[in-house]
Amino acid sequence: MELTIHNTFLPADNPEVSLTFWRDTMGFEVRNDVGYGDMRWITVGPPGQPQTSIVLHPPAVDPALTDDEKRVIAELMAKGSYASIVLSSPNVDEAFETVQKNGADVVQEPIDQPYGLRDCAFRDPAGNMVRINQAV
Protein backbone atom coordinates (compact mmCIF):
# COMPACT_ATOMS: atom_id res chain seq x y z
CA MET A 1 0.00 0.00 0.00
CA GLU A 2 1.29 3.45 -0.86
CA LEU A 3 -0.12 6.50 0.91
CA THR A 4 0.75 10.16 0.59
CA ILE A 5 -0.08 12.91 3.05
CA HIS A 6 -2.16 15.19 0.87
CA ASN A 7 -3.70 17.78 3.22
CA THR A 8 -3.23 18.66 6.81
CA PHE A 9 -5.23 21.30 8.64
CA LEU A 10 -4.12 24.16 10.87
CA PRO A 11 -6.52 26.55 12.60
CA ALA A 12 -6.35 30.17 11.52
CA ASP A 13 -8.36 32.67 13.55
CA ASN A 14 -7.40 35.55 11.25
CA PRO A 15 -7.21 34.18 7.69
CA GLU A 16 -5.64 37.27 6.14
CA VAL A 17 -2.82 37.39 8.71
CA SER A 18 -2.25 33.63 8.40
CA LEU A 19 -2.20 33.90 4.61
CA THR A 20 0.44 36.61 4.81
CA PHE A 21 2.58 34.44 7.10
CA TRP A 22 2.36 31.24 5.04
CA ARG A 23 2.75 32.99 1.68
CA ASP A 24 5.19 35.81 2.44
CA THR A 25 7.15 34.51 5.44
CA MET A 26 7.25 30.80 4.64
CA GLY A 27 7.25 31.14 0.84
CA PHE A 28 4.27 28.85 0.26
CA GLU A 29 1.98 29.25 -2.74
CA VAL A 30 -1.78 29.72 -2.47
CA ARG A 31 -3.67 26.84 -4.05
CA ASN A 32 -7.21 27.57 -3.07
CA ASP A 33 -9.10 30.28 -1.21
CA VAL A 34 -12.68 29.44 -0.37
CA GLY A 35 -15.16 31.62 1.45
CA TYR A 36 -18.35 30.36 3.04
CA GLY A 37 -20.40 32.98 4.80
CA ASP A 38 -18.03 34.79 7.12
CA MET A 39 -15.58 31.87 7.15
CA ARG A 40 -12.58 31.22 4.91
CA TRP A 41 -10.46 28.16 4.08
CA ILE A 42 -7.10 28.83 2.43
CA THR A 43 -5.00 26.02 0.99
CA VAL A 44 -1.26 26.67 0.77
CA GLY A 45 1.72 24.49 0.00
CA PRO A 46 5.38 24.49 -0.83
CA PRO A 47 6.16 25.38 -4.46
CA GLY A 48 6.99 22.34 -6.56
CA GLN A 49 5.13 19.96 -4.22
CA PRO A 50 1.50 20.04 -5.42
CA GLN A 51 0.74 16.77 -3.64
CA THR A 52 1.16 18.28 -0.15
CA SER A 53 -0.94 21.13 1.21
CA ILE A 54 -1.94 22.84 4.42
CA VAL A 55 -5.53 23.99 4.78
CA LEU A 56 -5.81 27.04 7.02
CA HIS A 57 -9.29 26.78 8.47
CA PRO A 58 -11.50 28.61 10.93
CA PRO A 59 -11.04 27.08 14.39
CA ALA A 60 -13.86 25.47 16.33
CA VAL A 61 -16.53 25.63 13.61
CA ASP A 62 -17.71 22.07 14.18
CA PRO A 63 -21.37 22.41 15.20
CA ALA A 64 -20.93 19.46 17.56
CA LEU A 65 -18.53 21.46 19.75
CA THR A 66 -19.97 22.94 22.91
CA ASP A 67 -19.30 26.53 23.90
CA ASP A 68 -16.93 25.25 26.62
CA GLU A 69 -14.99 23.21 24.05
CA LYS A 70 -14.76 26.23 21.73
CA ARG A 71 -13.49 28.32 24.64
CA VAL A 72 -10.84 25.70 25.47
CA ILE A 73 -9.68 25.60 21.83
CA ALA A 74 -9.39 29.40 21.78
CA GLU A 75 -7.39 29.31 25.04
CA LEU A 76 -5.05 26.59 23.75
CA MET A 77 -4.49 28.50 20.50
CA ALA A 78 -3.65 31.65 22.49
CA LYS A 79 -1.07 29.64 24.45
CA GLY A 80 0.34 28.17 21.24
CA SER A 81 -0.33 24.62 22.33
CA TYR A 82 -3.25 23.54 20.15
CA ALA A 83 -1.80 22.57 16.76
CA SER A 84 1.56 22.03 15.17
CA ILE A 85 3.28 20.96 11.98
CA VAL A 86 6.78 19.69 11.27
CA LEU A 87 8.46 20.65 8.00
CA SER A 88 11.82 19.44 6.78
CA SER A 89 14.60 21.18 4.95
CA PRO A 90 17.95 20.02 3.58
CA ASN A 91 19.45 23.10 5.32
CA VAL A 92 17.63 24.05 8.51
CA ASP A 93 20.03 26.91 9.28
CA GLU A 94 19.33 28.55 5.93
CA ALA A 95 15.58 28.01 6.39
CA PHE A 96 15.79 29.52 9.89
CA GLU A 97 17.63 32.60 8.61
CA THR A 98 15.05 33.15 5.87
CA VAL A 99 12.00 32.67 8.09
CA GLN A 100 13.47 34.77 10.90
CA LYS A 101 14.44 37.54 8.45
CA ASN A 102 10.84 37.52 7.20
CA GLY A 103 9.61 38.33 10.71
CA ALA A 104 8.39 35.03 12.16
CA ASP A 105 7.96 34.58 15.91
CA VAL A 106 11.03 32.50 16.84
CA VAL A 107 10.49 29.83 19.49
CA GLN A 108 13.80 28.00 19.12
CA GLU A 109 16.94 28.70 17.12
CA PRO A 110 18.50 25.71 15.30
CA ILE A 111 19.97 23.12 17.65
CA ASP A 112 21.14 19.53 17.30
CA GLN A 113 18.73 17.16 19.02
CA PRO A 114 19.98 13.92 20.61
CA TYR A 115 17.64 11.91 18.38
CA GLY A 116 19.49 12.75 15.17
CA LEU A 117 17.83 15.95 14.01
CA ARG A 118 18.81 19.58 13.83
CA ASP A 119 15.70 21.69 14.24
CA CYS A 120 14.25 25.09 14.93
CA ALA A 121 10.76 26.33 15.75
CA PHE A 122 8.46 29.26 15.06
CA ARG A 123 4.85 30.13 15.78
CA ASP A 124 2.50 31.21 13.05
CA PRO A 125 0.10 34.12 13.76
CA ALA A 126 -2.60 31.74 15.02
CA GLY A 127 -0.18 30.26 17.57
CA ASN A 128 0.48 27.03 15.69
CA MET A 129 3.93 25.57 16.34
CA VAL A 130 5.95 25.29 13.13
CA ARG A 131 9.06 23.14 13.48
CA ILE A 132 11.62 22.77 10.71
CA ASN A 133 14.04 19.89 10.93
CA GLN A 134 16.94 18.36 9.08
CA ALA A 135 18.38 14.87 9.51
CA VAL A 136 22.02 14.99 10.66
mmCIF file of C-alpha atoms in Angstrom:
data_model
loop_
_atom_site.group_PDB
_atom_site.id
_atom_site.type_symbol
_atom_site.label_atom_id
_atom_site.label_comp_id
_atom_site.label_asym_id
_atom_site.label_seq_id
_atom_site.Cartn_x
_atom_site.Cartn_y
_atom_site.Cartn_z
ATOM 1 C CA MET A 1 0.000 0.000 0.000
ATOM 2 C CA GLU A 2 1.290 3.451 -0.861
ATOM 3 C CA LEU A 3 -0.122 6.498 0.907
ATOM 4 C CA THR A 4 0.746 10.158 0.595
ATOM 5 C CA ILE A 5 -0.083 12.909 3.048
ATOM 6 C CA HIS A 6 -2.161 15.195 0.869
ATOM 7 C CA ASN A 7 -3.697 17.780 3.217
ATOM 8 C CA THR A 8 -3.230 18.662 6.811
ATOM 9 C CA PHE A 9 -5.228 21.303 8.644
ATOM 10 C CA LEU A 10 -4.118 24.162 10.871
ATOM 11 C CA PRO A 11 -6.516 26.547 12.601
ATOM 12 C CA ALA A 12 -6.348 30.175 11.519
ATOM 13 C CA ASP A 13 -8.364 32.672 13.550
ATOM 14 C CA ASN A 14 -7.397 35.552 11.245
ATOM 15 C CA PRO A 15 -7.209 34.183 7.691
ATOM 16 C CA GLU A 16 -5.636 37.268 6.138
ATOM 17 C CA VAL A 17 -2.822 37.391 8.707
ATOM 18 C CA SER A 18 -2.250 33.632 8.398
ATOM 19 C CA LEU A 19 -2.202 33.900 4.612
ATOM 20 C CA THR A 20 0.440 36.614 4.809
ATOM 21 C CA PHE A 21 2.582 34.443 7.098
ATOM 22 C CA TRP A 22 2.355 31.245 5.037
ATOM 23 C CA ARG A 23 2.749 32.993 1.681
ATOM 24 C CA ASP A 24 5.193 35.810 2.439
ATOM 25 C CA THR A 25 7.146 34.509 5.435
ATOM 26 C CA MET A 26 7.246 30.795 4.642
ATOM 27 C CA GLY A 27 7.249 31.144 0.837
ATOM 28 C CA PHE A 28 4.274 28.853 0.255
ATOM 29 C CA GLU A 29 1.979 29.246 -2.738
ATOM 30 C CA VAL A 30 -1.777 29.717 -2.468
ATOM 31 C CA ARG A 31 -3.667 26.836 -4.054
ATOM 32 C CA ASN A 32 -7.214 27.570 -3.066
ATOM 33 C CA ASP A 33 -9.104 30.281 -1.213
ATOM 34 C CA VAL A 34 -12.683 29.439 -0.369
ATOM 35 C CA GLY A 35 -15.158 31.616 1.448
ATOM 36 C CA TYR A 36 -18.350 30.357 3.039
ATOM 37 C CA GLY A 37 -20.404 32.979 4.804
ATOM 38 C CA ASP A 38 -18.030 34.790 7.123
ATOM 39 C CA MET A 39 -15.575 31.866 7.146
ATOM 40 C CA ARG A 40 -12.580 31.220 4.909
ATOM 41 C CA TRP A 41 -10.456 28.155 4.082
ATOM 42 C CA ILE A 42 -7.097 28.831 2.429
ATOM 43 C CA THR A 43 -5.001 26.022 0.989
ATOM 44 C CA VAL A 44 -1.262 26.672 0.766
ATOM 45 C CA GLY A 45 1.718 24.495 -0.002
ATOM 46 C CA PRO A 46 5.375 24.487 -0.832
ATOM 47 C CA PRO A 47 6.165 25.376 -4.459
ATOM 48 C CA GLY A 48 6.994 22.335 -6.559
ATOM 49 C CA GLN A 49 5.125 19.959 -4.225
ATOM 50 C CA PRO A 50 1.496 20.036 -5.416
ATOM 51 C CA GLN A 51 0.739 16.769 -3.642
ATOM 52 C CA THR A 52 1.158 18.284 -0.152
ATOM 53 C CA SER A 53 -0.939 21.131 1.205
ATOM 54 C CA ILE A 54 -1.940 22.841 4.419
ATOM 55 C CA VAL A 55 -5.532 23.995 4.781
ATOM 56 C CA LEU A 56 -5.807 27.044 7.015
ATOM 57 C CA HIS A 57 -9.289 26.783 8.471
ATOM 58 C CA PRO A 58 -11.504 28.613 10.929
ATOM 59 C CA PRO A 59 -11.044 27.082 14.388
ATOM 60 C CA ALA A 60 -13.861 25.470 16.330
ATOM 61 C CA VAL A 61 -16.526 25.630 13.613
ATOM 62 C CA ASP A 62 -17.709 22.068 14.178
ATOM 63 C CA PRO A 63 -21.373 22.414 15.199
ATOM 64 C CA ALA A 64 -20.929 19.455 17.558
ATOM 65 C CA LEU A 65 -18.532 21.460 19.754
ATOM 66 C CA THR A 66 -19.967 22.940 22.914
ATOM 67 C CA ASP A 67 -19.295 26.532 23.903
ATOM 68 C CA ASP A 68 -16.929 25.254 26.620
ATOM 69 C CA GLU A 69 -14.994 23.207 24.053
ATOM 70 C CA LYS A 70 -14.759 26.227 21.734
ATOM 71 C CA ARG A 71 -13.486 28.319 24.644
ATOM 72 C CA VAL A 72 -10.840 25.698 25.469
ATOM 73 C CA ILE A 73 -9.684 25.603 21.828
ATOM 74 C CA ALA A 74 -9.388 29.402 21.780
ATOM 75 C CA GLU A 75 -7.393 29.309 25.038
ATOM 76 C CA LEU A 76 -5.054 26.592 23.748
ATOM 77 C CA MET A 77 -4.492 28.499 20.501
ATOM 78 C CA ALA A 78 -3.655 31.651 22.486
ATOM 79 C CA LYS A 79 -1.069 29.639 24.445
ATOM 80 C CA GLY A 80 0.337 28.170 21.239
ATOM 81 C CA SER A 81 -0.329 24.623 22.332
ATOM 82 C CA TYR A 82 -3.255 23.544 20.151
ATOM 83 C CA ALA A 83 -1.797 22.571 16.762
ATOM 84 C CA SER A 84 1.562 22.030 15.165
ATOM 85 C CA ILE A 85 3.282 20.960 11.983
ATOM 86 C CA VAL A 86 6.779 19.690 11.271
ATOM 87 C CA LEU A 87 8.457 20.647 8.005
ATOM 88 C CA SER A 88 11.816 19.441 6.777
ATOM 89 C CA SER A 89 14.600 21.182 4.948
ATOM 90 C CA PRO A 90 17.954 20.025 3.585
ATOM 91 C CA ASN A 91 19.449 23.104 5.317
ATOM 92 C CA VAL A 92 17.632 24.050 8.514
ATOM 93 C CA ASP A 93 20.028 26.913 9.279
ATOM 94 C CA GLU A 94 19.330 28.553 5.928
ATOM 95 C CA ALA A 95 15.583 28.012 6.386
ATOM 96 C CA PHE A 96 15.786 29.525 9.886
ATOM 97 C CA GLU A 97 17.626 32.601 8.614
ATOM 98 C CA THR A 98 15.052 33.148 5.873
ATOM 99 C CA VAL A 99 12.005 32.675 8.092
ATOM 100 C CA GLN A 100 13.467 34.767 10.904
ATOM 101 C CA LYS A 101 14.435 37.541 8.454
ATOM 102 C CA ASN A 102 10.842 37.520 7.205
ATOM 103 C CA GLY A 103 9.612 38.327 10.711
ATOM 104 C CA ALA A 104 8.391 35.028 12.160
ATOM 105 C CA ASP A 105 7.961 34.576 15.913
ATOM 106 C CA VAL A 106 11.031 32.505 16.844
ATOM 107 C CA VAL A 107 10.490 29.826 19.485
ATOM 108 C CA GLN A 108 13.797 27.999 19.120
ATOM 109 C CA GLU A 109 16.936 28.696 17.119
ATOM 110 C CA PRO A 110 18.500 25.712 15.298
ATOM 111 C CA ILE A 111 19.970 23.120 17.649
ATOM 112 C CA ASP A 112 21.143 19.531 17.304
ATOM 113 C CA GLN A 113 18.732 17.162 19.016
ATOM 114 C CA PRO A 114 19.978 13.916 20.613
ATOM 115 C CA TYR A 115 17.638 11.910 18.376
ATOM 116 C CA GLY A 116 19.493 12.749 15.171
ATOM 117 C CA LEU A 117 17.828 15.951 14.006
ATOM 118 C CA ARG A 118 18.809 19.576 13.828
ATOM 119 C CA ASP A 119 15.696 21.688 14.235
ATOM 120 C CA CYS A 120 14.245 25.090 14.934
ATOM 121 C CA ALA A 121 10.762 26.331 15.754
ATOM 122 C CA PHE A 122 8.456 29.261 15.062
ATOM 123 C CA ARG A 123 4.848 30.131 15.782
ATOM 124 C CA ASP A 124 2.495 31.211 13.053
ATOM 125 C CA PRO A 125 0.099 34.124 13.764
ATOM 126 C CA ALA A 126 -2.601 31.736 15.021
ATOM 127 C CA GLY A 127 -0.183 30.260 17.572
ATOM 128 C CA ASN A 128 0.477 27.030 15.695
ATOM 129 C CA MET A 129 3.930 25.569 16.344
ATOM 130 C CA VAL A 130 5.949 25.287 13.131
ATOM 131 C CA ARG A 131 9.059 23.142 13.481
ATOM 132 C CA ILE A 132 11.624 22.771 10.708
ATOM 133 C CA ASN A 133 14.045 19.894 10.931
ATOM 134 C CA GLN A 134 16.942 18.355 9.084
ATOM 135 C CA ALA A 135 18.380 14.866 9.511
ATOM 136 C CA VAL A 136 22.019 14.992 10.659
#
